XYZ file of N, CA and C in Angstrom:
783
model
N 0.830 -1.204 0.000
C 0.000 0.000 0.000
C 0.860 1.248 0.000
N 0.422 2.276 -0.693
C 1.137 3.530 -0.756
C 0.787 4.402 0.453
N 1.784 5.076 1.060
C 1.484 5.903 2.236
C 0.848 7.221 1.852
N 0.381 7.943 2.865
C -0.230 9.257 2.661
C 0.805 10.350 2.861
N 0.606 11.478 2.236
C 1.518 12.631 2.364
C 1.338 13.261 3.733
N 2.476 13.695 4.300
C 2.438 14.299 5.627
C 1.837 15.698 5.608
N 1.734 16.366 4.443
C 1.183 17.715 4.401
C -0.270 17.738 3.898
N -0.515 17.113 2.727
C -1.872 17.180 2.170
C -2.736 15.974 2.523
N -2.115 14.863 2.958
C -2.872 13.709 3.358
C -3.267 12.794 2.232
N -2.911 13.117 1.007
C -3.272 12.279 -0.127
C -2.236 11.174 -0.317
N -2.569 10.178 -1.148
C -1.688 9.036 -1.386
C -0.461 9.507 -2.161
N 0.724 9.008 -1.721
C 1.985 9.355 -2.373
C 2.433 8.140 -3.167
N 2.564 8.314 -4.494
C 3.008 7.229 -5.344
C 4.532 7.235 -5.422
N 5.120 6.095 -5.798
C 6.585 5.999 -5.770
C 7.293 7.006 -6.667
N 6.704 7.416 -7.751
C 7.384 8.333 -8.663
C 7.495 9.742 -8.094
N 6.639 10.123 -7.186
C 6.658 11.470 -6.624
C 6.869 11.439 -5.099
N 7.403 10.355 -4.562
C 7.542 10.203 -3.096
C 8.893 10.753 -2.629
N 8.856 11.474 -1.497
C 10.056 11.954 -0.801
C 9.983 11.446 0.634
N 10.963 10.655 1.016
C 11.002 10.081 2.369
C 12.009 10.879 3.195
N 11.498 11.670 4.129
C 12.382 12.522 4.932
C 11.691 12.866 6.250
N 12.507 13.059 7.289
C 12.009 13.428 8.633
C 10.994 12.405 9.133
N 11.253 11.128 8.816
C 10.405 10.019 9.251
C 8.977 10.127 8.696
N 8.828 10.816 7.569
C 7.503 10.964 6.964
C 7.638 10.838 5.451
N 6.483 10.769 4.766
C 6.434 10.703 3.310
C 5.757 11.966 2.791
N 6.337 12.523 1.722
C 5.863 13.782 1.166
C 5.759 13.668 -0.368
N 4.832 14.481 -0.919
C 4.898 14.754 -2.351
C 6.058 15.710 -2.591
N 6.618 15.646 -3.776
C 7.727 16.550 -4.072
C 7.279 18.002 -3.997
N 6.086 18.280 -4.394
C 5.574 19.656 -4.324
C 5.188 20.053 -2.904
N 4.823 19.061 -2.081
C 4.441 19.372 -0.689
C 5.631 19.507 0.241
N 6.809 19.075 -0.207
C 8.001 19.170 0.656
C 8.600 20.567 0.490
N 8.026 21.561 1.218
C 8.469 22.949 1.112
C 8.613 23.536 2.512
N 9.155 24.750 2.551
C 9.414 25.420 3.830
C 8.097 25.757 4.508
N 8.087 25.616 5.826
C 6.887 25.897 6.595
C 6.565 27.391 6.609
N 7.550 28.244 6.365
C 7.322 29.683 6.466
C 7.100 30.326 5.102
N 8.061 30.145 4.187
C 7.980 30.827 2.886
C 7.446 29.935 1.769
N 7.171 28.718 2.007
C 6.595 27.769 1.044
C 7.535 27.475 -0.125
N 8.852 27.715 0.034
C 9.800 27.407 -1.035
C 10.024 25.908 -1.094
N 9.971 25.376 -2.336
C 10.148 23.942 -2.498
C 11.578 23.551 -2.133
N 11.696 22.468 -1.381
C 12.989 22.026 -0.864
C 13.322 20.658 -1.438
N 14.557 20.267 -1.299
C 14.985 18.929 -1.679
C 15.860 18.370 -0.549
N 16.483 17.214 -0.817
C 17.254 16.556 0.237
C 18.564 17.269 0.552
N 18.963 18.224 -0.268
C 20.254 18.883 -0.067
C 20.151 20.239 0.621
N 18.992 20.910 0.577
C 18.906 22.260 1.116
C 17.898 22.424 2.234
N 17.319 21.358 2.706
C 16.324 21.495 3.775
C 17.024 21.407 5.146
N 16.345 21.924 6.169
C 16.762 21.789 7.568
C 15.529 21.434 8.373
N 15.658 20.377 9.156
C 14.528 19.912 9.912
C 14.509 20.448 11.326
N 13.321 20.817 11.775
C 13.137 21.278 13.151
C 11.790 20.763 13.626
N 11.813 19.921 14.673
C 10.606 19.286 15.201
C 9.870 18.548 14.098
N 10.680 17.843 13.218
C 10.157 17.014 12.129
C 9.349 17.808 11.109
N 9.766 19.089 10.924
C 9.172 19.924 9.895
C 10.287 20.531 9.064
N 10.101 20.630 7.725
C 11.161 21.172 6.876
C 11.163 22.704 6.859
N 12.397 23.284 6.855
C 12.568 24.733 6.790
C 13.721 25.022 5.830
N 13.683 26.199 5.225
C 14.820 26.656 4.441
C 15.861 27.248 5.367
N 17.029 27.560 4.807
C 18.122 28.069 5.614
C 17.804 29.434 6.211
N 17.025 30.253 5.515
C 16.719 31.602 5.992
C 15.682 31.600 7.101
N 14.769 30.692 7.097
C 13.685 30.685 8.081
C 13.825 29.567 9.130
N 15.002 28.995 9.194
C 15.208 27.945 10.214
C 15.131 28.576 11.602
N 14.325 28.054 12.513
C 14.165 28.664 13.848
C 15.503 28.681 14.600
N 15.824 29.824 15.190
C 17.049 29.978 15.985
C 16.721 29.799 17.452
N 17.521 28.988 18.091
C 17.301 28.715 19.510
C 17.898 29.855 20.333
N 17.249 30.238 21.375
C 17.717 31.299 22.278
C 17.741 30.768 23.698
N 18.632 31.321 24.495
C 18.792 30.901 25.883
C 17.881 31.724 26.789
N 17.382 31.086 27.798
C 16.494 31.735 28.754
C 17.141 31.788 30.119
N 16.793 32.790 30.877
C 17.312 32.947 32.236
C 16.667 31.912 33.157
N 17.479 31.373 34.053
C 17.009 30.367 35.004
C 17.039 30.971 36.390
N 15.965 30.843 37.116
C 15.877 31.396 38.462
C 16.726 30.569 39.427
N 17.264 31.253 40.469
C 18.071 30.579 41.489
C 17.162 29.894 42.494
N 16.574 28.804 42.073
C 15.731 28.027 42.970
C 16.604 27.174 43.899
N 16.055 26.699 45.002
C 16.850 25.828 45.892
C 17.416 24.609 45.177
N 16.680 24.044 44.231
C 17.185 22.877 43.503
C 18.374 23.258 42.628
N 18.285 24.412 41.936
C 19.399 24.856 41.105
C 20.628 25.198 41.948
N 20.417 25.801 43.106
C 21.543 26.106 43.988
C 22.208 24.830 44.491
N 21.407 23.792 44.777
C 21.969 22.523 45.229
C 22.806 21.886 44.115
N 22.296 21.936 42.873
C 23.057 21.382 41.757
C 24.356 22.160 41.525
N 24.312 23.468 41.692
C 25.518 24.283 41.534
C 26.566 23.923 42.583
N 26.120 23.761 43.838
C 27.049 23.393 44.905
C 27.635 22.000 44.676
N 26.817 21.070 44.209
C 27.307 19.720 43.925
C 28.339 19.742 42.804
N 28.138 20.569 41.785
C 29.116 20.679 40.698
C 30.443 21.238 41.212
N 30.386 22.208 42.111
C 31.618 22.766 42.676
C 32.368 21.724 43.495
N 31.644 20.894 44.258
C 32.302 19.846 45.038
C 32.976 18.832 44.119
N 32.298 18.461 43.041
C 32.905 17.524 42.101
C 34.150 18.107 41.452
N 34.142 19.405 41.161
C 35.334 20.034 40.590
C 36.482 20.043 41.589
N 36.187 20.243 42.888
C 37.241 20.194 43.904
C 37.827 18.797 44.034
N 36.980 17.766 43.963
C 37.471 16.389 44.031
C 38.379 16.099 42.839
N 37.961 16.534 41.653
C 38.792 16.318 40.459
C 40.100 17.091 40.552
N 40.046 18.283 41.151
C 41.280 19.072 41.318
C 42.248 18.351 42.247
N 41.739 17.766 43.338
C 42.617 17.036 44.263
C 43.221 15.802 43.592
N 42.419 15.113 42.761
C 42.953 13.949 42.039
C 44.088 14.364 41.104
N 43.897 15.464 40.376
C 44.957 15.941 39.492
C 46.179 16.380 40.282
N 45.949 16.955 41.447
C 47.070 17.396 42.281
C 47.894 16.210 42.765
N 47.212 15.127 43.172
C 47.942 13.944 43.631
C 48.735 13.313 42.491
N 48.182 13.313 41.263
C 48.900 12.732 40.129
C 50.146 13.538 39.783
N 50.032 14.882 39.858
C 51.131 15.762 39.448
C 52.059 16.129 40.591
N 51.868 15.524 41.756
C 52.719 15.856 42.911
C 54.159 15.416 42.624
N 55.078 16.303 42.886
C 56.483 16.002 42.679
C 56.996 16.301 41.294
N 56.112 16.618 40.326
C 56.552 16.910 38.972
C 56.943 18.371 38.790
N 56.552 19.221 39.685
C 56.880 20.642 39.576
C 56.601 21.354 40.883
N 57.010 22.592 41.000
C 56.836 23.383 42.203
C 55.705 24.374 41.978
N 54.797 24.422 42.923
C 53.690 25.361 42.852
C 53.280 25.743 44.262
N 52.664 26.905 44.385
C 52.209 27.403 45.687
C 50.883 26.739 46.002
N 50.815 26.015 47.121
C 49.623 25.264 47.511
C 49.146 25.771 48.860
N 47.858 25.963 48.996
C 47.302 26.433 50.262
C 47.523 25.397 51.360
N 47.797 25.894 52.562
C 48.078 25.018 53.700
C 46.763 24.572 54.331
N 46.102 23.609 53.697
C 44.820 23.120 54.178
C 45.028 22.041 55.252
N 43.987 21.736 56.045
C 44.130 20.653 57.048
C 44.493 19.320 56.427
N 43.993 19.022 55.226
C 44.329 17.763 54.564
C 45.815 17.698 54.229
N 46.376 18.808 53.722
C 47.805 18.833 53.399
C 48.654 18.749 54.663
N 48.203 19.372 55.758
C 48.928 19.261 57.025
C 48.959 17.814 57.512
N 47.842 17.081 57.350
C 47.804 15.676 57.761
C 48.769 14.846 56.919
N 48.791 15.099 55.598
C 49.699 14.361 54.720
C 51.153 14.655 55.078
N 51.459 15.921 55.375
C 52.824 16.296 55.740
C 53.246 15.608 57.028
N 52.336 15.548 58.019
C 52.654 14.887 59.284
C 52.906 13.395 59.068
N 52.107 12.756 58.206
C 52.320 11.341 57.916
C 53.667 11.099 57.251
N 54.057 11.958 56.321
C 55.352 11.814 55.666
C 56.500 11.986 56.652
N 56.348 12.925 57.605
C 57.390 13.105 58.621
C 57.532 11.858 59.493
N 56.408 11.238 59.857
C 56.473 10.022 60.661
C 57.153 8.895 59.894
N 56.846 8.766 58.598
C 57.479 7.724 57.788
C 58.981 7.960 57.684
N 59.391 9.218 57.506
C 60.826 9.515 57.410
C 61.531 9.217 58.730
N 60.869 9.487 59.870
C 61.480 9.170 61.165
C 61.643 7.665 61.350
N 60.651 6.888 60.911
C 60.750 5.429 61.028
C 61.913 4.912 60.189
N 62.056 5.405 58.953
C 63.169 4.969 58.114
C 64.513 5.372 58.720
N 64.544 6.559 59.345
C 65.796 6.998 59.966
C 66.201 6.056 61.095
N 65.234 5.671 61.938
C 65.556 4.756 63.042
C 65.975 3.384 62.514
N 65.355 2.928 61.413
C 65.765 1.637 60.842
C 67.206 1.691 60.354
N 67.568 2.781 59.665
C 68.947 2.917 59.203
C 69.906 3.035 60.375
N 69.475 3.717 61.430
C 70.334 3.873 62.601
C 70.588 2.526 63.276
N 69.547 1.694 63.381
C 69.714 0.378 63.995
C 70.614 -0.504 63.132
N 70.472 -0.415 61.793
C 71.330 -1.213 60.921
C 72.794 -0.793 61.050
N 73.026 0.522 61.139
C 74.401 0.989 61.286
C 74.976 0.583 62.638
N 74.127 0.496 63.656
C 74.612 0.086 64.980
C 74.989 -1.399 65.009
N 74.343 -2.195 64.153
C 74.683 -3.607 64.085
C 76.111 -3.826 63.585
N 76.663 -2.834 62.893
C 78.055 -2.930 62.496
C 78.217 -3.351 61.058
N 79.326 -2.969 60.405
C 79.592 -3.360 59.016
C 80.109 -4.778 58.918
N 80.540 -5.163 57.715
C 81.091 -6.495 57.497
C 82.450 -6.644 58.168
N 83.027 -7.877 58.111
C 84.274 -8.161 58.815
C 85.418 -7.301 58.295
N 85.525 -7.136 56.966
C 86.604 -6.322 56.411
C 86.462 -4.861 56.799
N 85.231 -4.328 56.720
C 85.017 -2.953 57.112
C 85.172 -2.772 58.605
N 84.804 -3.799 59.395
C 84.959 -3.706 60.842
C 86.412 -3.590 61.245
N 87.317 -4.357 60.590
C 88.731 -4.263 60.925
C 89.295 -2.901 60.572
N 88.893 -2.373 59.415
C 89.365 -1.043 59.023
C 88.858 0.016 59.984
N 87.573 -0.082 60.409
C 87.026 0.875 61.354
C 87.712 0.787 62.696
N 88.071 -0.435 63.113
C 88.758 -0.594 64.394
C 90.128 0.059 64.351
N 90.869 -0.087 63.263
C 92.191 0.566 63.161
C 92.048 2.083 63.169
N 91.019 2.601 62.477
C 90.840 4.045 62.466
C 90.467 4.572 63.840
N 89.609 3.843 64.548
C 89.243 4.283 65.889
C 90.442 4.273 66.823
N 91.325 3.279 66.665
C 92.513 3.208 67.508
C 93.429 4.401 67.245
N 93.612 4.752 65.974
C 94.469 5.884 65.654
C 93.851 7.196 66.116
N 92.549 7.349 65.923
C 91.910 8.590 66.345
C 91.955 8.755 67.853
N 91.727 7.668 68.592
C 91.758 7.762 70.045
C 93.158 8.063 70.553
N 94.191 7.614 69.862
C 95.555 7.873 70.313
C 96.043 9.262 69.930
N 95.575 9.806 68.783
C 96.105 11.080 68.279
C 95.253 12.279 68.646
N 93.934 12.093 68.757
C 93.048 13.240 68.932
C 92.256 13.158 70.223
N 92.806 12.558 71.209
C 92.089 12.451 72.470
C 92.033 13.804 73.160
N 90.923 14.137 73.757
C 90.736 15.430 74.392
C 91.447 15.482 75.744
N 91.715 16.744 76.245
C 92.327 16.874 77.582
C 91.418 16.330 78.670
N 92.029 15.815 79.708
C 91.300 15.197 80.807
C 90.860 16.276 81.780
N 89.639 16.182 82.282
C 89.131 17.170 83.219
C 89.650 16.900 84.630
N 89.416 17.899 85.564
C 90.043 17.858 86.877
C 89.461 16.778 87.774
N 88.181 16.410 87.583
C 87.574 15.454 88.495
C 87.896 14.002 88.139
N 88.782 13.759 87.131
C 89.119 12.394 86.759
C 90.152 11.817 87.736
N 90.419 10.526 87.711
C 91.334 9.886 88.664
C 92.754 10.423 88.530
N 93.592 10.302 89.585
C 94.936 10.895 89.621
C 95.865 10.316 88.563
N 95.734 9.066 88.106
C 96.697 8.477 87.197
C 96.623 9.059 85.795
N 95.703 10.059 85.561
C 95.653 10.738 84.288
C 96.189 12.160 84.396
N 96.903 12.486 85.415
C 97.360 13.859 85.622
C 98.454 14.214 84.642
N 99.463 13.366 84.460
C 100.610 13.726 83.627
C 100.962 12.546 82.728
N 101.170 12.772 81.425
C 101.443 11.642 80.523
C 102.811 11.021 80.724
N 103.742 11.676 81.455
C 105.070 11.110 81.654
C 105.098 10.039 82.728
N 104.017 9.884 83.449
C 103.949 8.868 84.498
C 103.999 7.487 83.861
N 104.915 6.588 84.302
C 105.010 5.235 83.691
C 103.709 4.441 83.806
N 103.038 4.584 84.959
C 101.784 3.850 85.114
C 100.754 4.300 84.084
N 100.772 5.612 83.824
C 99.854 6.131 82.800
C 100.170 5.554 81.422
N 101.446 5.473 81.077
C 101.827 4.932 79.781
C 101.460 3.458 79.665
N 101.619 2.699 80.748
C 101.289 1.281 80.692
C 99.789 1.079 80.482
N 98.966 1.953 81.107
C 97.531 1.785 80.932
C 97.061 2.218 79.553
N 97.830 3.103 78.911
C 97.426 3.592 77.607
C 98.034 2.832 76.444
N 98.792 1.766 76.695
C 99.451 1.036 75.614
C 98.452 0.375 74.662
N 97.426 -0.346 75.124
C 96.503 -0.969 74.150
C 95.279 -0.104 73.886
N 95.381 1.016 73.166
C 94.193 1.840 72.955
C 93.122 1.143 72.133
N 93.539 0.265 71.228
C 92.541 -0.392 70.386
C 91.605 -1.269 71.201
N 92.082 -1.798 72.356
C 91.216 -2.651 73.165
C 90.148 -1.824 73.873
N 90.444 -0.518 74.149
C 89.492 0.300 74.878
C 88.527 1.004 73.933
N 89.054 1.429 72.743
C 88.219 2.263 71.914
C 87.850 1.600 70.590
N 88.387 0.437 70.312
C 88.102 -0.213 69.033
C 86.653 -0.621 68.921
N 86.209 -0.745 67.681
C 84.816 -1.136 67.449
C 84.623 -2.623 67.788
N 83.555 -2.915 68.491
C 83.212 -4.297 68.849
C 81.821 -4.583 68.329
N 81.717 -5.603 67.568
C 80.427 -5.959 66.989
C 79.552 -6.639 68.040
N 78.285 -6.214 68.190
C 77.412 -6.838 69.184
C 77.192 -8.315 68.881
N 77.003 -9.091 69.944
C 76.805 -10.528 69.787
C 75.427 -10.858 69.233
N 74.459 -9.964 69.429
C 73.105 -10.209 68.966
C 72.479 -8.865 68.676
N 71.334 -8.807 67.966
C 70.690 -7.531 67.674
C 70.397 -6.748 68.940
N 70.457 -5.426 68.804
C 70.303 -4.565 69.962
C 68.914 -4.688 70.556
N 67.906 -4.873 69.681
C 66.540 -4.949 70.172
C 66.324 -6.148 71.086
N 67.186 -7.185 70.985
C 67.036 -8.376 71.817
C 67.865 -8.257 73.089
N 69.090 -7.696 72.974
C 70.012 -7.697 74.094
C 69.839 -6.525 75.037
N 69.197 -5.440 74.576
C 69.139 -4.258 75.400
C 68.042 -4.348 76.445
N 68.311 -5.016 77.533
C 67.413 -5.121 78.677
C 68.169 -4.694 79.915
N 67.509 -3.990 80.772
C 68.147 -3.453 81.970
C 68.574 -4.594 82.897
N 69.800 -4.545 83.446
C 70.258 -5.594 84.360
C 69.634 -5.453 85.737
N 69.842 -6.473 86.520
C 69.322 -6.451 87.886
C 70.124 -5.472 88.727
N 69.496 -4.925 89.744
C 70.138 -3.945 90.614
C 71.277 -4.600 91.386
N 72.265 -3.788 91.701
C 73.429 -4.277 92.446
C 74.620 -3.390 92.208
N 75.668 -3.603 92.923
C 76.872 -2.808 92.775
C 77.533 -3.034 91.455
N 78.129 -1.963 90.899
C 78.792 -2.048 89.624
C 80.122 -1.328 89.641
N 80.780 -1.307 88.497
C 82.080 -0.679 88.374
C 81.925 0.777 87.997
N 83.048 1.496 88.046
C 83.109 2.894 87.660
C 83.836 3.007 86.325
N 83.253 3.793 85.443
C 83.845 4.010 84.127
C 83.926 5.514 83.861
N 84.803 5.869 82.921
C 84.947 7.258 82.540
C 84.683 7.370 81.035
N 83.925 8.419 80.615
C 83.613 8.650 79.207
C 84.834 9.194 78.475
N 85.127 8.656 77.297
C 86.232 9.129 76.472
C 85.713 9.837 75.214
N 84.390 9.825 74.989
C 83.786 10.563 73.879
C 82.459 11.153 74.358
N 81.989 12.162 73.643
C 80.642 12.679 73.883
C 79.625 11.739 73.251
N 78.479 11.598 73.901
C 77.431 10.728 73.372
C 76.074 11.354 73.671
N 75.213 11.430 72.630
C 73.847 11.918 72.765
C 72.888 10.737 72.660
N 71.987 10.623 73.603
C 71.065 9.484 73.653
C 70.183 9.468 72.417
N 70.064 8.292 71.801
C 69.214 8.130 70.613
C 67.826 7.608 70.957
N 67.658 6.926 72.098
C 66.365 6.402 72.535
C 66.084 6.891 73.945
N 64.854 6.633 74.397
C 64.450 7.088 75.722
C 65.161 6.321 76.836
N 65.569 5.069 76.577
C 66.201 4.287 77.624
C 67.713 4.485 77.669
N 68.268 5.437 76.923
C 69.701 5.703 76.922
C 69.992 6.995 77.680
N 71.262 7.226 77.997
C 71.692 8.429 78.708
C 72.720 9.163 77.856
N 72.772 10.481 78.024
C 73.754 11.313 77.342
C 74.861 11.689 78.312
N 76.082 11.806 77.808
C 77.209 12.211 78.648
C 78.245 12.904 77.787
N 79.252 13.516 78.459
C 80.313 14.233 77.788
C 81.655 13.581 78.085
N 82.620 13.944 77.292
C 83.977 13.423 77.480
C 84.482 13.806 78.863
N 84.882 12.813 79.639
C 85.390 13.040 80.979
C 84.395 12.758 82.079
N 83.097 12.568 81.759
C 82.098 12.257 82.787
C 82.373 10.884 83.401
N 82.028 10.748 84.661
C 82.182 9.482 85.389
C 80.840 8.766 85.440
N 80.835 7.503 85.085
C 79.628 6.684 85.130
C 79.808 5.650 86.229
N 78.893 5.601 87.180
C 78.978 4.716 88.339
C 77.914 3.632 88.231
N 78.097 2.605 89.073
C 77.161 1.461 89.112
C 76.952 0.858 87.717
N 78.059 0.686 87.005
C 77.990 0.193 85.631
C 77.845 -1.324 85.632
N 76.906 -1.821 84.865
C 76.663 -3.260 84.725
C 76.797 -3.631 83.247
N 77.502 -4.675 82.962
C 77.713 -5.116 81.577
C 76.483 -5.883 81.098
N 75.936 -5.472 79.942
C 74.786 -6.155 79.353
C 75.237 -7.127 78.273
N 76.032 -6.651 77.329
C 76.637 -7.487 76.310
C 77.929 -6.815 75.875
N 78.512 -7.296 74.760
C 79.784 -6.735 74.311
C 79.658 -5.289 73.859
N 78.448 -4.836 73.498
C 78.315 -3.503 72.942
C 77.635 -2.500 73.850
N 76.940 -2.930 74.920
C 76.149 -2.012 75.727
C 76.345 -2.276 77.225
N 76.196 -1.193 78.000
C 76.269 -1.236 79.456
C 75.075 -0.482 80.026
N 74.952 -0.573 81.339
C 73.874 0.108 82.059
C 74.489 0.779 83.272
N 74.275 2.077 83.414
C 74.881 2.790 84.525
C 74.271 4.156 84.737
N 74.872 4.908 85.690
C 74.375 6.221 86.085
C 75.474 7.252 85.866
N 75.125 8.353 85.166
C 76.078 9.434 84.963
C 76.157 10.238 86.256
N 77.357 10.324 86.844
C 77.516 10.969 88.143
C 77.232 12.470 88.067
N 77.528 13.109 86.946
C 77.353 14.549 86.841
C 75.871 14.930 86.756
N 75.077 14.177 85.988
C 73.672 14.523 85.793
C 72.711 13.677 86.626
N 73.143 12.509 87.096
C 72.259 11.635 87.832
C 71.334 10.807 86.967
N 71.488 10.876 85.637
C 70.634 10.093 84.735
C 71.126 8.648 84.680
N 70.187 7.707 84.618
C 70.487 6.276 84.572
C 69.879 5.679 83.305
N 70.674 4.841 82.620
C 70.162 4.205 81.419
C 71.250 3.472 80.663
N 70.968 3.167 79.394
C 71.891 2.426 78.552
C 72.975 3.353 78.017
N 74.181 2.789 77.784
C 75.258 3.551 77.182
C 76.147 2.597 76.392
N 76.760 3.063 75.277
C 77.617 2.199 74.466
C 78.938 1.909 75.176
N 79.382 0.643 75.091
C 80.582 0.223 75.805
C 81.846 0.804 75.205
N 81.857 1.103 73.898
C 83.078 1.594 73.284
C 83.237 3.102 73.419
N 82.376 3.751 74.200
C 82.499 5.182 74.479
C 83.089 5.443 75.861
N 83.336 4.412 76.663
C 83.829 4.586 78.036
C 84.995 3.610 78.264
N 85.741 3.868 79.351
C 86.822 2.984 79.765
C 86.773 2.810 81.275
N 87.229 1.696 81.745
C 87.172 1.396 83.171
C 88.153 2.290 83.935
N 87.787 2.642 85.148
C 88.642 3.420 86.050
C 89.322 2.477 87.055
């Protein structure tokens, strides 16, 4: 069956049929809605399934939208999505260049987390270095420590024992003959985290500091060259436990930083 024309409603035969805009037209009926100019498939423009010429094609115009609560909510949601996308781009481009960034609470939290991670890595490296180098490096370090202790030793303070008063004393020379045994590097027998436990209370020996030492952990004590450490108890080959007489602080101290009195 032949369809009807979309404009006049009469039957459209195949010889005069135009199929366009989802409708069937006579060739004479396929014209502009405004000026009635006959159109073809090359010069028509469709609007709401009606043919128009180029001159009378309806132009769309924008209308003002009122600031209703729904529109304000959509505007705020769009701004939040843009901020989320901005943060994602910032995280991707972090470290690729330098830019001025506002000091927001989120950035402060990230900075604090990075500082904590760097402190943890620092303590791990410090513990590894305390475990000591390999055998070849340990021997070289021991020779260097022996030479440094013999050549660059600091002057002795007044409160130290009498046998350190004058270097010409024979007894003093005899005690200073094996410097490598007092100041040489000694590798701990086991990891520090296992061996560093406080000894039982009781009388101990007296030692004197030959180097300055700053405590690295809460259970350690700081002292200066020449300080006297009393009630010293041996924990292992690398660590002792005692009290600094000058400050009264009690805790762990490295064995190769002090010598017996």
